Each structure stands twice: as structure tokens, then as C-alpha cells.
Tab-separated table of C-alpha atoms in Angstrom:
chain	number	residue	atom	x	y	z
A	1	MET	CA	94.415	-22.526	-73.206
A	2	PRO	CA	91.289	-22.454	-75.277
A	3	SER	CA	89.661	-25.599	-76.566
A	4	GLU	CA	90.955	-27.008	-79.662
A	5	SER	CA	87.819	-29.025	-80.175
A	6	SER	CA	86.336	-28.109	-83.630
A	7	PRO	CA	82.744	-26.914	-84.156
A	8	GLN	CA	80.134	-28.907	-85.792
A	9	PRO	CA	78.845	-27.701	-89.050
A	10	GLU	CA	75.357	-26.287	-88.674
A	11	SER	CA	74.046	-27.676	-92.112
A	12	VAL	CA	73.748	-31.389	-92.441
A	13	THR	CA	74.899	-32.750	-95.878
A	14	PRO	CA	75.062	-36.139	-97.228
A	15	PRO	CA	78.130	-38.107	-96.522
A	16	GLN	CA	80.744	-37.408	-99.216
A	17	SER	CA	83.032	-40.051	-100.886
A	18	ARG	CA	86.637	-39.246	-99.775
A	19	SER	CA	88.576	-37.448	-102.558
A	20	PRO	CA	92.061	-35.814	-102.641
A	21	SER	CA	90.211	-32.290	-102.833
A	22	PRO	CA	89.023	-31.112	-99.397
A	23	SER	CA	85.559	-30.387	-98.962
A	24	PRO	CA	83.934	-27.474	-97.132
A	25	ARG	CA	83.041	-29.861	-94.318
A	26	ASP	CA	86.633	-30.588	-93.469
A	27	THR	CA	87.868	-28.644	-90.504
A	28	LEU	CA	91.382	-27.343	-90.273
A	29	THR	CA	93.437	-26.422	-87.051
A	30	LEU	CA	96.137	-24.065	-87.987
A	31	ARG	CA	98.371	-22.588	-85.302
A	32	ALA	CA	100.526	-19.689	-85.387
A	33	LEU	CA	103.442	-18.224	-83.133
A	34	VAL	CA	102.854	-14.618	-81.975
A	35	SER	CA	104.268	-12.157	-79.572
A	36	THR	CA	102.614	-11.501	-76.439
A	37	LYS	CA	101.924	-7.765	-77.547
A	38	ASP	CA	100.249	-9.169	-80.762
A	39	ALA	CA	98.308	-11.559	-78.813
A	40	GLY	CA	96.735	-8.766	-76.835
A	41	VAL	CA	95.695	-7.055	-80.098
A	42	ILE	CA	94.197	-10.268	-81.199
A	43	ILE	CA	92.078	-10.812	-78.214
A	44	GLY	CA	91.094	-7.186	-77.787
A	45	LYS	CA	89.670	-5.500	-74.705
A	46	ALA	CA	87.543	-7.780	-72.861
A	47	GLY	CA	87.772	-10.290	-75.658
A	48	LYS	CA	86.147	-8.060	-78.285
A	49	ASN	CA	88.412	-8.383	-81.149
A	50	VAL	CA	88.548	-12.446	-81.056
A	51	ALA	CA	84.661	-12.578	-80.494
A	52	ASP	CA	84.107	-10.402	-83.489
A	53	LEU	CA	86.518	-12.555	-85.737
A	54	ARG	CA	84.633	-15.521	-84.736
A	55	GLU	CA	81.512	-13.864	-85.688
A	56	GLN	CA	82.704	-12.724	-89.054
A	57	THR	CA	84.409	-15.866	-90.141
A	58	GLY	CA	82.652	-18.843	-88.199
A	59	VAL	CA	86.012	-20.081	-86.998
A	60	LYS	CA	86.973	-20.838	-83.427
A	61	ALA	CA	90.047	-18.855	-82.207
A	62	GLY	CA	91.972	-18.368	-79.218
A	63	VAL	CA	95.441	-17.704	-77.887
A	64	THR	CA	97.438	-19.551	-75.195
A	65	LYS	CA	97.503	-17.995	-71.840
A	66	VAL	CA	100.500	-15.804	-70.654
A	67	ILE	CA	103.426	-17.772	-69.169
A	68	PRO	CA	105.768	-15.303	-66.959
A	69	GLY	CA	109.062	-14.553	-68.454
A	70	VAL	CA	107.899	-15.992	-72.082
A	71	HIS	CA	107.399	-13.528	-74.785
A	72	GLU	CA	105.512	-15.721	-77.085
A	73	ARG	CA	102.201	-17.283	-77.501
A	74	VAL	CA	100.409	-19.746	-79.690
A	75	LEU	CA	97.330	-18.402	-81.717
A	76	THR	CA	94.866	-21.230	-82.791
A	77	VAL	CA	92.314	-21.145	-85.570
A	78	THR	CA	89.964	-23.713	-86.469
A	79	GLY	CA	86.980	-24.009	-88.960
A	80	PRO	CA	86.757	-24.567	-92.861
A	81	VAL	CA	89.790	-23.674	-94.709
A	82	GLU	CA	88.261	-20.548	-96.436
A	83	GLY	CA	87.280	-19.525	-92.882
A	84	VAL	CA	90.574	-20.041	-91.414
A	85	ALA	CA	92.330	-18.122	-94.247
A	86	LYS	CA	89.984	-15.121	-93.962
A	87	ALA	CA	90.495	-15.180	-90.256
A	88	TYR	CA	94.581	-15.033	-90.412
A	89	SER	CA	94.002	-12.103	-93.170
A	90	LEU	CA	91.679	-10.235	-90.778
A	91	ILE	CA	93.984	-10.897	-87.652
A	92	ILE	CA	97.146	-9.552	-89.834
A	93	SER	CA	95.282	-6.407	-90.943
A	94	GLN	CA	94.451	-5.939	-87.280
A	95	LEU	CA	98.065	-6.320	-86.348
A	96	VAL	CA	99.265	-3.796	-89.101
A	97	ALA	CA	96.548	-1.182	-88.096
A	98	ALA	CA	97.582	-1.491	-84.527
A	99	THR	CA	101.325	-0.886	-85.291
A	100	PRO	CA	102.096	2.742	-86.096
A	101	SER	CA	103.926	3.176	-89.672
A	102	SER	CA	106.298	5.724	-90.723
A	103	PRO	CA	104.984	6.518	-94.070
A	104	VAL	CA	101.621	8.386	-94.090
A	105	THR	CA	100.271	6.819	-97.070
A	106	SER	CA	100.683	3.357	-95.719
A	107	SER	CA	97.359	1.415	-95.329
A	108	PRO	CA	96.810	-2.176	-93.987
A	109	SER	CA	96.147	-3.379	-97.613
A	110	THR	CA	99.534	-2.359	-98.919
A	111	THR	CA	101.829	-2.823	-96.003
A	112	HIS	CA	103.887	-6.041	-95.909
A	113	THR	CA	104.129	-7.825	-92.963
A	114	ALA	CA	104.525	-11.697	-91.738
A	115	ILE	CA	103.041	-14.378	-89.839
A	116	ARG	CA	104.702	-17.466	-88.511
A	117	LEU	CA	102.808	-20.642	-88.931
A	118	LEU	CA	103.448	-23.742	-87.018
A	119	ILE	CA	103.478	-26.781	-89.377
A	120	SER	CA	104.167	-30.474	-88.485
A	121	HIS	CA	107.464	-31.576	-89.684
A	122	ASN	CA	106.088	-34.422	-91.449
A	123	LEU	CA	103.786	-32.150	-93.552
A	124	MET	CA	106.439	-29.966	-94.732
A	125	GLY	CA	107.047	-31.953	-97.899
A	126	THR	CA	103.449	-31.640	-98.756
A	127	ILE	CA	103.764	-27.815	-98.652
A	128	ILE	CA	107.359	-27.524	-100.408
A	129	GLY	CA	106.574	-30.121	-102.957
A	130	ARG	CA	108.972	-32.257	-105.269
A	131	ASN	CA	112.110	-29.887	-106.103
A	132	GLY	CA	110.151	-26.927	-104.264
A	133	LEU	CA	107.351	-26.727	-106.957
A	134	LYS	CA	104.306	-26.649	-104.668
A	135	ILE	CA	105.782	-23.706	-102.517
A	136	LYS	CA	106.708	-21.717	-105.719
A	137	ALA	CA	103.257	-22.337	-107.059
A	138	ILE	CA	101.668	-21.072	-103.789
A	139	GLN	CA	104.021	-18.025	-103.700
A	140	ASP	CA	103.298	-17.155	-107.554
A	141	GLY	CA	99.557	-17.597	-106.887
A	142	SER	CA	99.158	-15.501	-103.869
A	143	GLY	CA	101.657	-12.894	-104.130
A	144	ALA	CA	103.123	-13.823	-100.700
A	145	ARG	CA	106.564	-14.993	-99.859
A	146	MET	CA	107.143	-18.105	-97.788
A	147	VAL	CA	110.276	-19.054	-95.571
A	148	ALA	CA	110.382	-22.566	-94.188
A	149	SER	CA	112.838	-22.914	-91.294
A	150	LYS	CA	115.147	-26.195	-91.438
A	151	ASP	CA	115.039	-27.103	-87.702
A	152	MET	CA	112.112	-28.073	-85.423
A	153	LEU	CA	111.127	-26.128	-82.569
A	154	PRO	CA	112.519	-27.333	-79.307
A	155	GLN	CA	110.912	-30.424	-77.748
A	156	SER	CA	108.248	-30.646	-80.736
A	157	THR	CA	107.971	-31.895	-84.285
A	158	GLU	CA	106.835	-28.655	-85.535
A	159	ARG	CA	108.551	-26.173	-87.663
A	160	ILE	CA	108.009	-22.498	-88.538
A	161	VAL	CA	106.877	-21.350	-92.000
A	162	GLU	CA	106.892	-17.559	-91.896
A	163	VAL	CA	104.413	-16.281	-94.753
A	164	GLN	CA	105.330	-12.648	-95.693
A	165	GLY	CA	103.384	-10.063	-97.654
A	166	ALA	CA	100.372	-8.031	-97.740
A	167	PRO	CA	97.374	-9.287	-95.430
A	168	GLU	CA	95.267	-10.431	-98.536
A	169	ALA	CA	98.362	-12.035	-100.200
A	170	ILE	CA	99.169	-14.068	-96.795
A	171	GLY	CA	95.384	-14.986	-96.417
A	172	ARG	CA	95.728	-16.413	-99.910
A	173	ALA	CA	98.518	-18.399	-99.349
A	174	ILE	CA	97.284	-19.700	-95.984
A	175	GLU	CA	94.250	-20.884	-97.948
A	176	GLU	CA	96.557	-23.163	-100.273
A	177	ILE	CA	98.761	-24.260	-97.339
A	178	GLY	CA	95.496	-25.219	-95.472
A	179	LYS	CA	94.242	-27.177	-98.722
A	180	CYS	CA	97.805	-28.963	-98.771
A	181	LEU	CA	97.662	-29.899	-94.965
A	182	LEU	CA	94.000	-31.492	-95.534
A	183	GLU	CA	94.816	-33.498	-98.649
A	184	ASP	CA	97.802	-35.304	-96.670
A	185	TRP	CA	96.376	-35.140	-93.202
A	186	GLU	CA	97.548	-38.666	-92.242
A	187	ARG	CA	101.254	-37.631	-92.382
A	188	GLY	CA	100.446	-35.191	-89.770
A	189	LEU	CA	99.304	-37.751	-87.054
A	190	GLY	CA	101.738	-38.109	-84.103
A	191	THR	CA	102.698	-34.510	-84.175
A	192	VAL	CA	104.314	-33.037	-80.943
A	193	LEU	CA	102.966	-29.433	-80.556
A	194	PHE	CA	105.301	-26.742	-79.736
A	195	HIS	CA	104.564	-24.878	-76.449
A	196	PRO	CA	106.567	-21.776	-75.641
A	197	GLY	CA	108.366	-21.834	-72.420
A	198	THR	CA	110.794	-24.008	-70.347
A	199	GLY	CA	111.325	-27.670	-71.309
A	200	ASP	CA	109.076	-28.626	-68.042
A	201	GLU	CA	106.367	-26.350	-69.119
A	202	ARG	CA	106.191	-27.564	-72.407
A	203	SER	CA	106.347	-31.250	-71.385
A	204	ALA	CA	103.440	-30.408	-68.946
A	205	GLY	CA	101.648	-28.844	-71.754
A	206	ASN	CA	101.841	-31.615	-74.132
A	207	ARG	CA	100.190	-34.003	-71.359
A	208	ARG	CA	97.526	-31.431	-70.629
A	209	SER	CA	96.296	-31.041	-73.990
A	210	GLY	CA	96.880	-34.352	-75.630
A	211	ALA	CA	99.184	-32.283	-77.818
A	212	GLY	CA	98.712	-33.741	-81.261
A	213	TYR	CA	98.796	-37.445	-80.896
A	214	SER	CA	96.647	-39.707	-83.023
A	215	ALA	CA	94.701	-40.844	-79.755
A	216	ALA	CA	93.771	-37.264	-79.159
A	217	GLY	CA	90.595	-36.901	-81.305
A	218	ASN	CA	87.538	-38.674	-81.640
A	219	SER	CA	85.656	-36.611	-84.424
A	220	THR	CA	85.214	-38.317	-87.737
A	221	SER	CA	84.871	-35.069	-89.810
A	222	ARG	CA	87.907	-33.220	-88.469
A	223	ARG	CA	90.974	-32.819	-90.275
A	224	SER	CA	93.952	-30.550	-88.916
A	225	ASN	CA	97.412	-30.036	-88.941
A	226	GLY	CA	98.614	-33.030	-87.276
A	227	ASP	CA	96.397	-33.143	-84.309
A	228	ALA	CA	93.467	-35.233	-85.050
A	229	THR	CA	92.391	-38.715	-86.332
A	230	ARG	CA	89.521	-39.865	-88.545
A	231	GLY	CA	87.126	-42.345	-87.170
A	232	ARG	CA	89.413	-43.623	-84.426
A	233	GLN	CA	88.338	-43.853	-80.791
A	234	SER	CA	90.747	-43.019	-78.097
A	235	PRO	CA	90.284	-45.309	-74.976
A	236	PRO	CA	91.915	-44.137	-71.834
A	237	ALA	CA	95.663	-45.144	-71.386
A	238	SER	CA	95.660	-47.017	-68.083
A	239	PRO	CA	99.122	-48.677	-67.731
A	240	PRO	CA	101.995	-46.328	-66.659
A	241	PRO	CA	104.669	-45.452	-69.473
A	242	GLN	CA	107.267	-47.959	-67.924
A	243	SER	CA	105.220	-51.078	-68.582
A	244	PRO	CA	106.492	-53.255	-71.220
A	245	VAL	CA	104.615	-53.081	-74.331
A	246	SER	CA	103.873	-56.814	-74.417
A	247	ALA	CA	101.748	-56.126	-71.259
A	248	GLN	CA	99.259	-53.740	-72.813
A	249	PRO	CA	96.026	-54.589	-73.998
A	250	ALA	CA	96.023	-54.388	-77.934
A	251	ALA	CA	93.047	-52.058	-77.918
A	252	ASN	CA	95.185	-49.420	-76.148
A	253	LEU	CA	98.167	-49.354	-78.456
A	254	ARG	CA	98.801	-46.713	-80.969
A	255	THR	CA	101.191	-46.462	-83.940
A	256	GLN	CA	102.880	-43.287	-84.883
A	257	ASN	CA	105.488	-42.511	-87.632
A	258	ILE	CA	108.072	-39.887	-87.397
A	259	SER	CA	110.768	-38.731	-89.955
A	260	ILE	CA	114.281	-38.229	-88.486
A	261	PRO	CA	117.140	-36.939	-90.802
A	262	SER	CA	119.547	-39.681	-91.719
A	263	ASP	CA	122.565	-37.984	-90.180
A	264	MET	CA	121.023	-37.737	-86.885
A	265	VAL	CA	119.949	-41.459	-86.801
A	266	GLY	CA	123.164	-42.541	-85.318
A	267	CYS	CA	123.158	-40.134	-82.293
A	268	ILE	CA	119.520	-41.553	-81.433
A	269	ILE	CA	120.791	-45.217	-81.721
A	270	GLY	CA	123.861	-44.779	-79.781
A	271	ARG	CA	127.102	-46.804	-79.460
A	272	SER	CA	125.854	-50.626	-79.955
A	273	GLY	CA	122.319	-49.404	-79.577
A	274	THR	CA	122.469	-48.238	-76.024
A	275	LYS	CA	120.570	-45.007	-76.597
A	276	ILE	CA	117.532	-46.462	-78.487
A	277	THR	CA	117.598	-49.235	-75.914
A	278	GLU	CA	117.450	-46.857	-73.016
A	279	ILE	CA	114.439	-44.736	-74.847
A	280	ARG	CA	112.471	-48.149	-75.366
A	281	ARG	CA	113.034	-49.073	-71.699
A	282	LEU	CA	112.095	-45.688	-70.340
A	283	SER	CA	109.052	-44.930	-72.362
A	284	GLY	CA	107.560	-48.757	-72.777
A	285	SER	CA	107.066	-48.123	-76.420
A	286	LYS	CA	108.429	-50.569	-79.079
A	287	ILE	CA	110.617	-48.275	-81.615
A	288	SER	CA	111.636	-49.766	-85.086
A	289	ILE	CA	113.920	-47.788	-87.492
A	290	ALA	CA	113.794	-48.064	-91.264
A	291	LYS	CA	117.101	-49.266	-92.778
A	292	ALA	CA	116.737	-47.037	-95.695
A	293	PRO	CA	115.310	-43.471	-96.335
A	294	HIS	CA	111.583	-43.458	-97.307
A	295	ASP	CA	111.902	-40.710	-100.005
A	296	GLU	CA	113.939	-38.146	-101.821
A	297	THR	CA	114.445	-36.105	-98.324
A	298	GLY	CA	116.916	-38.912	-97.179
A	299	GLU	CA	115.158	-39.181	-93.912
A	300	ARG	CA	114.402	-42.351	-92.203
A	301	MET	CA	111.182	-43.581	-90.760
A	302	PHE	CA	110.792	-44.450	-86.982
A	303	THR	CA	107.612	-46.325	-86.095
A	304	ILE	CA	106.626	-46.149	-82.387
A	305	ILE	CA	104.005	-48.583	-81.062
A	306	GLY	CA	102.737	-48.076	-77.657
A	307	THR	CA	100.010	-46.564	-75.436
A	308	PRO	CA	99.429	-42.702	-75.876
A	309	GLU	CA	101.249	-42.161	-72.687
A	310	ALA	CA	104.256	-44.350	-73.656
A	311	ASN	CA	104.404	-42.965	-77.194
A	312	GLU	CA	104.321	-39.382	-75.832
A	313	LYS	CA	107.330	-40.066	-73.603
A	314	ALA	CA	109.207	-41.830	-76.409
A	315	LEU	CA	108.743	-38.842	-78.727
A	316	PHE	CA	109.716	-36.536	-75.834
A	317	LEU	CA	112.970	-38.693	-75.254
A	318	LEU	CA	113.742	-38.939	-79.050
A	319	TYR	CA	113.491	-35.195	-79.488
A	320	ASN	CA	115.488	-34.388	-76.300
A	321	GLN	CA	118.237	-36.517	-77.964
A	322	LEU	CA	118.104	-34.697	-81.167
A	323	GLU	CA	118.120	-31.218	-79.427
A	324	SER	CA	121.333	-32.453	-77.381
A	325	GLU	CA	123.043	-33.769	-80.571
A	326	LYS	CA	122.297	-30.325	-82.509
A	327	GLU	CA	123.736	-28.356	-79.551
A	328	ARG	CA	126.790	-30.537	-79.394
A	329	ARG	CA	127.689	-29.986	-83.216
A	330	VAL	CA	127.027	-26.197	-82.771
A	331	GLY	CA	129.615	-26.260	-80.076
A	332	ARG	CA	132.002	-28.385	-81.984
A	333	GLU	CA	131.670	-25.965	-85.211
A	334	GLN	CA	132.149	-22.955	-83.013
A	335	GLN	CA	135.181	-24.577	-81.627
A	336	GLN	CA	136.591	-25.527	-84.993
A	337	ALA	CA	135.971	-21.826	-86.104
A	338	GLU	CA	137.856	-20.252	-83.197
A	339	LEU	CA	140.847	-22.711	-83.751
A	340	GLN	CA	140.846	-21.508	-87.454
A	341	ASP	CA	140.801	-17.831	-86.523
């Protein structure tokens, strides 16, 4: 998998005071789910297309390696918001041009297509906005249509936002989405990145890449969709995940917050707290649960404190539990539907 570290700007500018509006120096990392066939087009023969893309836009871009039997790969683009948006627009035009279309008059600029962005669950509210006003404004301003998935992808805290429209419209929408992600970057800390493949492969992928935890990045200028921190150093995690939190040196501890739908909290806690107690014991992290929802979404905040390794294991166990509960509920609904029939 290509390195996701962000490039340093060539020109040196005086330090700017932090403001709600992102500056050109802020660097965005935006990931998308693409088919293996599309990944081949994006890369090009001997890597020519992706090399041209980097040269034209100044971004870093790469696609994850092929996993046998898995038909999806992850595209990662890193750079200034405008560069990332332009890169995605060029990529989509490339994909449209590579796909034979039936109407003779069809051209890449008029053809409607789609890209599946991977967005941190905790940042979805930033893109959707109160009562859906933000997502409506992005759609109206760009001419693209956006469809946000309700569920998180397996063993991750990412969801898909499909952006549909002409390549230029999608590029405009991605630029606005990127600005939203940068403005509220702190909410994305602790994101568990999605890795296409089996559960074991995804878990290994998370460990290999430091997938999106607040301890994963040291850059003070980089902001991203849930996989960097500002100005925090990340010392190596020495104790094993099973070690009790109380025994860890304070410098190694990280705090991560994740939102869980209120109707799923009970399945994570378990009868008399058995499930959450087991997750705490297996991971070595301290996990506390807010008694009330933290905003209008009705979701409850889980605070996880431990070493990066321990927190990774806690997140993995939490989301495994969520997936199991979702499957159980789907099975129950199917049984009820069969009984009614």
C-alpha cells in the first residue's frame, strides 16, 4: 500500500493563526472505494496515469495492492483541498473515457457517473449538517448528487458517501466535502479505516498502517479525514494490549471518542455489563460510556483510554460486536417476514 504520509509544501509561509476556514497549507487525505478494474485504469500502464495525475495536481495518489479473491481496492489521494478535488475530477474523467458508452454523442464532460468516498462515521454529521442543510447546499452548489450509507463498513468506522454526477460536478462537491472535513478534523480522530478483504486481512491491515488512530501521525500541518493528529507525538506502544491500563506509562496513553447508535449500546454492554467488561479485559483499555446522547443524532459517546495498540483492539472488538448484533437483527427480521408470509 502506498505511503499515506503527506507531502511538505514547497513554499514556506509564515505560521497562520487557526481559523474555521481551511488554508491552502492544510492537507487533506481522502479515500475512495474503487473496483479492481478501475484501479488498473487509475494506475495506467507502468504507473503512467497516476504519475501524470501527481504531476498535474501536485497531490500524492496511490491504490492499495490486489488481494486475491477481493474485487475492490482503496484509492488514496493526499494534498491541498483544491488539488484533491481536481485529482478526483481527472480520475473520474479517465474512468468515463475508459468505459465504452452507447450514445455516440456522449462525452466525459456530460456523462454522469459516481465515486464512492470513504468518510469517517464521526464526520458524517459535518457533511450532512443540521436537518440535512449542509449536504443540500453542497448538492445545489455543485450540481452533483450525494447518497450517504446508513451503516458503517465491516470492522471499520467508515461509511460510504456516493457522489454522483458529471466529473466536474463531482470535483466541485469533493472540494466542499474536503473543506467540511478539514474544518471539523478533530471529530475524525480514532477512525478505523476500511480494508477490503476478509476480517483477518483487515485487522492485519489496520495494524500495518496504523490505520487512522490519533497516534498515527506526527505532522503538525496535516489534517485529514480521520487519520492524523495536530502537534501530538506518538511514542511507540511497548506494553501488550492485555496489560491493565493502570500499569501503562501516562505518556503512552491515548484518548479516543467514538459515537455508537443508542439502540446498539445495550448489545455492547451486555447482560449485567458482561460484554463491555470482556472488551475492557481483552483490550486493556479503559472504556466509559456517556449516559445520554451527545447531540440530535441520538448517539452515545464511548471514550476509550489506553495505548494505541490497546485502543485498536478495543475498537476492533466493539465493532465486531456491532456487526454481530446487526446480523442477528437482520436474521430475526427475515424470520418474522417468513412467518408472516
